[in-house]
CSV table of C-alpha atoms in Angstrom, one decimal:
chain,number,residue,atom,x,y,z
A,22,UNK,CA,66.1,126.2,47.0
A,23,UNK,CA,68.6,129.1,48.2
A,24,UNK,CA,67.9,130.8,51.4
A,25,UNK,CA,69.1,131.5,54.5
A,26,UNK,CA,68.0,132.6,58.5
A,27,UNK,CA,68.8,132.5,61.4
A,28,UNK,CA,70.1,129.6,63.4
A,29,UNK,CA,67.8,130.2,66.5
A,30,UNK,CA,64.8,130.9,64.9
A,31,UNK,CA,65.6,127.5,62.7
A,32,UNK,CA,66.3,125.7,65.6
A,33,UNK,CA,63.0,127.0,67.3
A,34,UNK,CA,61.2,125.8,64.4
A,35,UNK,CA,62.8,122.4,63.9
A,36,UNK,CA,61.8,122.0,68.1
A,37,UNK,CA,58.1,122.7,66.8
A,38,UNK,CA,58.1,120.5,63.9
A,39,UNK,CA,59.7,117.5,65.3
A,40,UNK,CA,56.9,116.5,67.2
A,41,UNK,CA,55.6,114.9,64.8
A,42,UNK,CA,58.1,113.8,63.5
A,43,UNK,CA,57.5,109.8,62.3
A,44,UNK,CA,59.7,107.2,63.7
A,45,UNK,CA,60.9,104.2,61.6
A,46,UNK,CA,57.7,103.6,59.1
A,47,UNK,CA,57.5,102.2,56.1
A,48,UNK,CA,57.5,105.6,53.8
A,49,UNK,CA,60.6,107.0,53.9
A,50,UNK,CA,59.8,110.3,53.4
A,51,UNK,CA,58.1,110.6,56.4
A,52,UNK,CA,60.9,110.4,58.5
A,53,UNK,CA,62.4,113.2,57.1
A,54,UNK,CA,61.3,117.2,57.3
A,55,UNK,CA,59.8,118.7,54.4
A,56,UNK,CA,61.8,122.5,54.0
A,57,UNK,CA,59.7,124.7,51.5
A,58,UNK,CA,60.9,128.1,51.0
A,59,UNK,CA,59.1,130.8,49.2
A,60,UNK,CA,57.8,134.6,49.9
A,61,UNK,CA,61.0,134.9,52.3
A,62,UNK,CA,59.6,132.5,54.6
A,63,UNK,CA,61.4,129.0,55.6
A,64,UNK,CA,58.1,126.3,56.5
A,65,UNK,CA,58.8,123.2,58.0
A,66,UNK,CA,56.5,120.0,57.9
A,67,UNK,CA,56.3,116.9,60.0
A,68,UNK,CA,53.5,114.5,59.9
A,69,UNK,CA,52.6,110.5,60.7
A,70,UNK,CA,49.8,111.0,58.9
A,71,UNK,CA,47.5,111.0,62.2
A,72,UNK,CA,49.0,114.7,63.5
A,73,UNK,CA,51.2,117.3,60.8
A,74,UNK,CA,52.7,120.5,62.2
A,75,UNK,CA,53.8,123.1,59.7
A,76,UNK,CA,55.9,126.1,61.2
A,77,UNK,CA,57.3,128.6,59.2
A,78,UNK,CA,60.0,131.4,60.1
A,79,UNK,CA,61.4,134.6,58.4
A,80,UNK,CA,63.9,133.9,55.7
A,81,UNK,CA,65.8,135.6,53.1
A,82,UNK,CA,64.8,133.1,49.9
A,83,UNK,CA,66.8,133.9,46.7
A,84,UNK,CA,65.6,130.8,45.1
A,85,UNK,CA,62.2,129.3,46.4
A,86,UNK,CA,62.0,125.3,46.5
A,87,UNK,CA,61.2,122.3,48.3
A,88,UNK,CA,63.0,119.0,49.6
A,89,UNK,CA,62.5,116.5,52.7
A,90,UNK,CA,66.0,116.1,54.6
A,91,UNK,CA,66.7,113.2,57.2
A,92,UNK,CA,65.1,114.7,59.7
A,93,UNK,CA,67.3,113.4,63.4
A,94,UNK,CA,70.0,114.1,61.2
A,95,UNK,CA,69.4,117.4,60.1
A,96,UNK,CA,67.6,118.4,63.8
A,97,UNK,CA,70.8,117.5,65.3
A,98,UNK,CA,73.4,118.9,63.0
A,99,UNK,CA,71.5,122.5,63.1
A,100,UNK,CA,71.0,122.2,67.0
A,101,UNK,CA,75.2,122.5,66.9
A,102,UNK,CA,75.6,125.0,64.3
A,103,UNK,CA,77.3,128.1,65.9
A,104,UNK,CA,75.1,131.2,66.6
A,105,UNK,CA,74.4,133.6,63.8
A,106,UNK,CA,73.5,133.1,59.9
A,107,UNK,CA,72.7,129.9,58.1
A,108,UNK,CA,72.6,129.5,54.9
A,109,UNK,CA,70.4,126.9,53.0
A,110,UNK,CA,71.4,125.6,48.6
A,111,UNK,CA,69.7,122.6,47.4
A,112,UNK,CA,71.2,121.1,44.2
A,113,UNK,CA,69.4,118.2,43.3
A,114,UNK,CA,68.6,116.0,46.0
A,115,UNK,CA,71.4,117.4,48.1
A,116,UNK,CA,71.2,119.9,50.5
A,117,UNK,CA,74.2,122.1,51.5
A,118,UNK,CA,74.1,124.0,54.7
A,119,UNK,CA,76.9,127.0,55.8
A,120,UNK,CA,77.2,128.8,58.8
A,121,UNK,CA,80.2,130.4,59.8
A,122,UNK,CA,83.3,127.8,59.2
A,123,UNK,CA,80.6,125.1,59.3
A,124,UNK,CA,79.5,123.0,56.3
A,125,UNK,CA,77.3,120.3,56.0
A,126,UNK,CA,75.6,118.4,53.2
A,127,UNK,CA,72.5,115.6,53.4
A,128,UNK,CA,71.2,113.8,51.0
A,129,UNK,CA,67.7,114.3,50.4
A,130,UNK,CA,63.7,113.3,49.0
A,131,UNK,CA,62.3,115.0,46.3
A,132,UNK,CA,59.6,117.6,48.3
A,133,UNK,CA,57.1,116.3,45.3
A,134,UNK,CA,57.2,112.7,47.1
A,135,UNK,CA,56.5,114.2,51.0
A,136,UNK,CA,53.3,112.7,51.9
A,137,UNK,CA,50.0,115.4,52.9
A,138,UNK,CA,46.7,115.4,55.2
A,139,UNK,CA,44.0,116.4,53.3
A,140,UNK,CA,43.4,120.2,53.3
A,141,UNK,CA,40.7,121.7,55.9
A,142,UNK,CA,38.3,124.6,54.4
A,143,UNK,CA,39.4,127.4,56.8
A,144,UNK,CA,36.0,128.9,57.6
A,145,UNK,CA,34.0,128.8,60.2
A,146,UNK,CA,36.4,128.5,62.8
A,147,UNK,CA,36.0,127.9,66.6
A,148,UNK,CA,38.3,130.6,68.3
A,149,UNK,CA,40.2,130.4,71.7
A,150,UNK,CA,42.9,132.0,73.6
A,151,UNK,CA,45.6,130.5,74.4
A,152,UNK,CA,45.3,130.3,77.7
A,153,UNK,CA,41.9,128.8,77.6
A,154,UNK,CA,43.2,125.8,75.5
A,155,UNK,CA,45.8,125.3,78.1
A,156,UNK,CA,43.9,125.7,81.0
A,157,UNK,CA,41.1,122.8,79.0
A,158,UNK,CA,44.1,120.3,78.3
A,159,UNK,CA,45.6,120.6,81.8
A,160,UNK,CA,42.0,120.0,83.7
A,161,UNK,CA,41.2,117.4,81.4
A,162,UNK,CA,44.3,115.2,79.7
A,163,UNK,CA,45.1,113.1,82.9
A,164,UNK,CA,41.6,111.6,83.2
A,165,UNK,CA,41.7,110.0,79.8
A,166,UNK,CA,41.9,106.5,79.4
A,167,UNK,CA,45.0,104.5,78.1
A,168,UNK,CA,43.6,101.3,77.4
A,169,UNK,CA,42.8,100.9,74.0
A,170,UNK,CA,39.9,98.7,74.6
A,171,UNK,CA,37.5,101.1,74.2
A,172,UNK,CA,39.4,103.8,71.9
A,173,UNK,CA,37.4,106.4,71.8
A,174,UNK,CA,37.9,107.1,75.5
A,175,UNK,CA,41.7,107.7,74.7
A,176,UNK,CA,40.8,111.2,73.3
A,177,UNK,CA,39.3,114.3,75.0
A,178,UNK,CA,34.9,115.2,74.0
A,179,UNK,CA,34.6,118.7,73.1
A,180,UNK,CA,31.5,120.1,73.4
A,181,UNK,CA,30.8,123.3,71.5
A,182,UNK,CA,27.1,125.1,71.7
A,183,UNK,CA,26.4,128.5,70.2
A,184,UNK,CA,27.7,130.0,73.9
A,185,UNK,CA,29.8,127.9,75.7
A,186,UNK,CA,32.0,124.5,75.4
A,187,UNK,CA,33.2,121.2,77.7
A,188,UNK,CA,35.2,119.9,77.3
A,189,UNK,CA,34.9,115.9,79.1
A,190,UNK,CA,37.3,112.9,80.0
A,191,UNK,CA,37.0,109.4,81.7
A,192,UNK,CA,38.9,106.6,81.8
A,193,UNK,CA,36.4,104.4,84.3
A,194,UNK,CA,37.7,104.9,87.2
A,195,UNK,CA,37.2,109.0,87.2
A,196,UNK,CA,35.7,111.5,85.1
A,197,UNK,CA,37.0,115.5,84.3
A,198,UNK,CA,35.0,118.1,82.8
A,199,UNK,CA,36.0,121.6,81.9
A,200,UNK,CA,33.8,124.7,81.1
A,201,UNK,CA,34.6,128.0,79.1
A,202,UNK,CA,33.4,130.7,76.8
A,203,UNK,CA,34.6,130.3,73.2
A,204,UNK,CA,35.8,134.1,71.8
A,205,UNK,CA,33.2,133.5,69.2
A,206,UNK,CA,29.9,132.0,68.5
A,207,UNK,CA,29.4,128.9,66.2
A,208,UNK,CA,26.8,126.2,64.9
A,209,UNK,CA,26.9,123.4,67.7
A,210,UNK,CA,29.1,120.5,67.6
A,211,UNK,CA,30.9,118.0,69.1
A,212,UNK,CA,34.5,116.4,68.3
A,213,UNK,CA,37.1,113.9,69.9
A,214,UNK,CA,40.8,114.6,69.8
A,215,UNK,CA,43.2,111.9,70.2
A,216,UNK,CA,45.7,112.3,73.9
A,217,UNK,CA,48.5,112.4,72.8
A,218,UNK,CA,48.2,115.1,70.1
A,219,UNK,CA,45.9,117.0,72.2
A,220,UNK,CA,49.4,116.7,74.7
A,221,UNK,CA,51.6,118.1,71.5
A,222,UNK,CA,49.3,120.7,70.5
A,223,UNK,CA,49.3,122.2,74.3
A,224,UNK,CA,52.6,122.2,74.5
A,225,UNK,CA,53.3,124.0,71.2
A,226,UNK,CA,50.9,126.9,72.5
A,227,UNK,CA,53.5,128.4,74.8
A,228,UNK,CA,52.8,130.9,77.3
A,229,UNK,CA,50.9,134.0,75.5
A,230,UNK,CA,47.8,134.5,75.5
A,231,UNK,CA,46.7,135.4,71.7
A,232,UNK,CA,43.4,134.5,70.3
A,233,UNK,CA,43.9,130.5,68.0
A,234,UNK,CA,41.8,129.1,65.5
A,235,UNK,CA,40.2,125.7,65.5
A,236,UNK,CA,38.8,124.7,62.1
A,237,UNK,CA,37.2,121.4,61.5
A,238,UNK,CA,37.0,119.1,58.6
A,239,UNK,CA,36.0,115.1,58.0
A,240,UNK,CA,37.5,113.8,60.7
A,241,UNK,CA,40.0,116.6,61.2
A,242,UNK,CA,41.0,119.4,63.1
A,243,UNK,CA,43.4,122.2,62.5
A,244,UNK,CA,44.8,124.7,65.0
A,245,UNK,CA,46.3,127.8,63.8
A,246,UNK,CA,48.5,129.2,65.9
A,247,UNK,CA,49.6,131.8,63.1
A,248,UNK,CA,53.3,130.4,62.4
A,249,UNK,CA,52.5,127.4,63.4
A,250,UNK,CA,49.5,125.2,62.0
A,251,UNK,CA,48.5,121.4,64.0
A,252,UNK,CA,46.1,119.0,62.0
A,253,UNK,CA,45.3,115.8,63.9
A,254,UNK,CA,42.7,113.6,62.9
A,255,UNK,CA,40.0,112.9,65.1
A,256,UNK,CA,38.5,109.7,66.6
A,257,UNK,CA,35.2,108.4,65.1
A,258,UNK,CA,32.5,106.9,67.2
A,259,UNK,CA,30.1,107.7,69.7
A,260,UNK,CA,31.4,109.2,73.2
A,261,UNK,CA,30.0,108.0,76.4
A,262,UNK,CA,26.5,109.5,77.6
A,263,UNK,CA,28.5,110.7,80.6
A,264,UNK,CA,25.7,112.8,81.6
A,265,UNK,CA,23.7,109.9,83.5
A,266,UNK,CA,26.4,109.2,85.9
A,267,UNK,CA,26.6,112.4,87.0
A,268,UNK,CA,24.8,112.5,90.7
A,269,UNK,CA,22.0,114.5,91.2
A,270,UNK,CA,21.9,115.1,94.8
A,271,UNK,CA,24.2,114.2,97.9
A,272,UNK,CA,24.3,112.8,101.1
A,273,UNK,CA,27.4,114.4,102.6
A,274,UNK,CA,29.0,117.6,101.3
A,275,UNK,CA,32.1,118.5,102.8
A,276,UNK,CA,34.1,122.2,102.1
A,277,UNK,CA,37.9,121.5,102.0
A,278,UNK,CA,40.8,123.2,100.8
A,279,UNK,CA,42.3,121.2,97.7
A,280,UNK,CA,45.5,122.4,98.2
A,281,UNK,CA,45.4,121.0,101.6
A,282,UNK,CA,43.5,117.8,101.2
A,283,UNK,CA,46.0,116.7,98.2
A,284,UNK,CA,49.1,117.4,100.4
A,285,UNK,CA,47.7,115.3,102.9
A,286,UNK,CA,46.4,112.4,100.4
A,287,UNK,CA,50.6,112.9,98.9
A,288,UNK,CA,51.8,112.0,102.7
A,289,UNK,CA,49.7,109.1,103.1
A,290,UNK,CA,50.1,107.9,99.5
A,291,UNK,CA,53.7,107.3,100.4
A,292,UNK,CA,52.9,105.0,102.3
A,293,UNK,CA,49.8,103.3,100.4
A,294,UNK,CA,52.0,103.1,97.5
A,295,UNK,CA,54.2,100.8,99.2
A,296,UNK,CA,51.2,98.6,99.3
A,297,UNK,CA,49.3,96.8,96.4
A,298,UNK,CA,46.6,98.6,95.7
A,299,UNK,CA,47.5,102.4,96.6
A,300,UNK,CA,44.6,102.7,99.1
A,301,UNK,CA,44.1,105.5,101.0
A,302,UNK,CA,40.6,105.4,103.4
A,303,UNK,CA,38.8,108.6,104.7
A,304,UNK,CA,36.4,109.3,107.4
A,305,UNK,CA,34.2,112.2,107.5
A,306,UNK,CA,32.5,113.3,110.4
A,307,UNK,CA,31.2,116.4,112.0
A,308,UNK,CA,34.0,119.2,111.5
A,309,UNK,CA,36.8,116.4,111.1
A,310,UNK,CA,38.3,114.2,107.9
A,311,UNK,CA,40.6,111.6,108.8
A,312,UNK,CA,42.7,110.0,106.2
A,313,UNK,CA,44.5,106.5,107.1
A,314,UNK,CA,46.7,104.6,104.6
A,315,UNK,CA,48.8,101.4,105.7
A,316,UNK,CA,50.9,98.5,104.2
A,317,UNK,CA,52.9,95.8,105.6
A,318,UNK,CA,56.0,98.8,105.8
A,319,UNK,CA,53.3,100.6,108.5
A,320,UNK,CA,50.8,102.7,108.5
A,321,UNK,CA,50.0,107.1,108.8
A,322,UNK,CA,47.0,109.0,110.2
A,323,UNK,CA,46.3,112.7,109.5
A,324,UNK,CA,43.2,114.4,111.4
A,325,UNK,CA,42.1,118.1,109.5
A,326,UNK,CA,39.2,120.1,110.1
A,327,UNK,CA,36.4,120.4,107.3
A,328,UNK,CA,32.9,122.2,106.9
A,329,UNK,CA,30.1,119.6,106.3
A,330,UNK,CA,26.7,119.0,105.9
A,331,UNK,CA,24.9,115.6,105.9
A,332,UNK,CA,25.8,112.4,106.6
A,333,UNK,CA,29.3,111.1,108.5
A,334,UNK,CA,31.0,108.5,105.9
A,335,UNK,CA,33.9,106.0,105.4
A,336,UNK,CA,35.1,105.8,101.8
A,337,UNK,CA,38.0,105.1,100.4
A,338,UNK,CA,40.3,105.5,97.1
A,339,UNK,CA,43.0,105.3,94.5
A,340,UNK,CA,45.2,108.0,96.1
A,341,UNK,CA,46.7,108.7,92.4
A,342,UNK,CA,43.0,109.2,91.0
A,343,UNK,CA,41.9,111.2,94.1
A,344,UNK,CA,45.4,113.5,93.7
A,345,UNK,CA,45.1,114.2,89.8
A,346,UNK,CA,41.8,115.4,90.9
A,347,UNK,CA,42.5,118.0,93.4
A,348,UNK,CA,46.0,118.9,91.6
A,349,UNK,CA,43.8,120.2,88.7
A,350,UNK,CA,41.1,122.8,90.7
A,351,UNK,CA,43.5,125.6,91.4
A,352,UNK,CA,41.2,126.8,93.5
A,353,UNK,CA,41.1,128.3,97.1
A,354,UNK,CA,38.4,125.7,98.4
A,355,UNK,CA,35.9,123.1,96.9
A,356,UNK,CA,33.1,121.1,97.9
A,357,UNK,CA,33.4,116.9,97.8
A,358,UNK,CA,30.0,115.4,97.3
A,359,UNK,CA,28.8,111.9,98.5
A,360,UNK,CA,25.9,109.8,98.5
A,361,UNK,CA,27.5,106.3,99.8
A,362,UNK,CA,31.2,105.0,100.4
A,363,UNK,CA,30.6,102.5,96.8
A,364,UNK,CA,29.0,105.5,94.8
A,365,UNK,CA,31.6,108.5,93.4
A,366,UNK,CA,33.3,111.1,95.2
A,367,UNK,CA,32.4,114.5,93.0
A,368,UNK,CA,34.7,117.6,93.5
A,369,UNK,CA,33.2,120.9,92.5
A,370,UNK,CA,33.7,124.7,93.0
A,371,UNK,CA,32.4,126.8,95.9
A,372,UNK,CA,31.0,129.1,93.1
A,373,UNK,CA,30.3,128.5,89.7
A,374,UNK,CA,30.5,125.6,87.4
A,375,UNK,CA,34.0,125.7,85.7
A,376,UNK,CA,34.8,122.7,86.5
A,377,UNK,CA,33.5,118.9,87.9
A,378,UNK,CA,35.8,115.6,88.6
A,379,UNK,CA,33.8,112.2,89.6
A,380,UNK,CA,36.0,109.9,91.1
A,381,UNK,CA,35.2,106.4,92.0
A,382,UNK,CA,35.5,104.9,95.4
A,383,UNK,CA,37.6,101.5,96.3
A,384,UNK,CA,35.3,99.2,97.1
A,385,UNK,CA,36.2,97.2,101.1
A,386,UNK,CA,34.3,94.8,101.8
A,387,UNK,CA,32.8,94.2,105.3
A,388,UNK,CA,32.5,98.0,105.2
């Protein structure tokens, strides 16, 4: 391999690459970074063999080749490289890198030896924007679960029809499901993606706005970001038939302001977090929500005017579960549904169905 680019766009890529990057394991070689150079591009893998990213960036290649370099060495050696040129010369299993006055040399793996996922068929793909991706993994990600009790729950249900897709999360304790229109239109199906690769893969997506590719395989998924390519393998099993805990009718339905209501659930969570159970209580009544929280530090009262219909009610609730919740509307105002202070609190637009969070009550007895 003889090639050379330049040291921010390197450094960009190693940042993409790396977050995948294995940590101590048991095959060497995936602990490293797999540099392949050919058709003037530089690529660069990473994998644990549950999520691989391969970027690539524009490169002058003399000689193409491959090799797998130590790869928090190499990250952190480039990373303080001066600005400008660097210039890349495998012999052997060494690898020599130049930039400026700077040299360095690594010892390396043989590329031949670097470890693969399976290779998806790139048809029939499932295509988003960007920003629709995002805008899924941000309403959704916080509400899966983190025990690994019931593993499927640790990943994110998407739900793809012919016209449409959800995509769902619950942990138990709450529930988050997002709705869009795909780009395209393909067969129905559904898939789970791990948490914490769903996590990578939105933050690799940056902030355009560009049209992405999902294809599916056995078990698999690949997004193509164009320079950038994320396969994660999915979670097998069946997901939870969420669908029959969703209400179908309520007795109280009050009109709030999110923004309003979770600045007022982050006062008095100050003080329920000082408690044991984070326990914030609200009272609904005509035109007026109360919410209380105490511990044995004190106690805070907040009084804010609603619109409601139905029934007064006392519930009460996780204040973290309840703010996650209204953190991830974004919108100008939303209806909270009830039937009963130990049935689910369910927080929905004014208009439309983009979005729905269920989120359980704190049972007091005596109430």
């Amino acid at each position: 391999m003889k090639c050379n680019c330049l040291v921010d766009d390197l450094i960009l890529a190693i940042n993409t690459a790396t977050r995948a990057l294995s940590g101590k394991t048991a095959i060497a070689a995936l602990e490293g970074i797999y540099l392949q150079s050919e058709d003037n591009r530089l690529s660069l893998t990473c994998s644990d063999l549950n999520i691989c990213i391969n970027t690539s960036l524009a490169a002058m290649v003399e000689e193409p080749g491959e090799i797998v370099v130590p790869g928090r060495l190499f990250s952190d050696m480039v990373r303080r490289l001066p600005a400008g040129e660097v210039f890349i010369e495998t012999a052997g299993q060494s690898v020599k890198v130049v930039s400026g006055k700077v040299r360095f040399s690594v010892s390396g793996i043989a590329g031949e030896d670097y470890p693969t996922m399976p290779a998806l068929a790139q048809v029939n793909p499932l295509v988003l924007s960007k920003e629709q991706l995002r805008d899924m993994v941000r309403a959704t990600l916080f509400a899966c679960a983190t025990d690994e009790s019931k593993p499927i729950l640790t990943g994110a249900l998407f739900e793809v029809k012919e016209e449409s897709i959800s995509v769902v999360a619950l942990d138990g304790y709450r529930l988050a499901i997002y709705r869009d229109v795909p780009q395209n239109h393909r067969l129905p199906v559904d898939f789970v993606v791990p948490a914490r690769y769903l996590s990578e893969i939105a933050r690799t997506l940056g902030d355009g706005k560009e049209d992405i590719s999902l294809y599916l395989g056995q078990n698999q998924m690949m997004v193509d970001l164009g320079n950038t390519r994320i396969t994660t393998r999915l979670l097998e099993g069946e997901y939870i038939k969420y669908q029959a805990i969703l209400p179908k009718e309520y007795a109280t339905r009050v009109r709030v302001s999110p923004k309003t209501l979770l600045e007022s659930v982050e006062r008095a969570s100050l003080m329920a977090s000082a408690g044991k159970n984070n326990l914030i209580k609200i009272a609904i009544t005509d035109g007026s929500l109360v919410l209380t929280a105490n511990s044995e530090l004190g106690d805070v009262y907040e009084d804010m005017e609603i619109e409601k219909e139905g029934k007064d009610i006392e519930i009460a609730f996780n204040a973290r579960y309840l703010m996650e919740s209204l953190r991830a509307t974004g919108e100008k105002d939303v209806y909270l549904d009830f039937n009963s202070n130990i049935n689910p609190c369910v927080i929905t637009p004014v208009e439309g169905d983009r979005f729905l969070y269920l989120v359980l009550p704190v049972r007091i007895y005596g109430a």
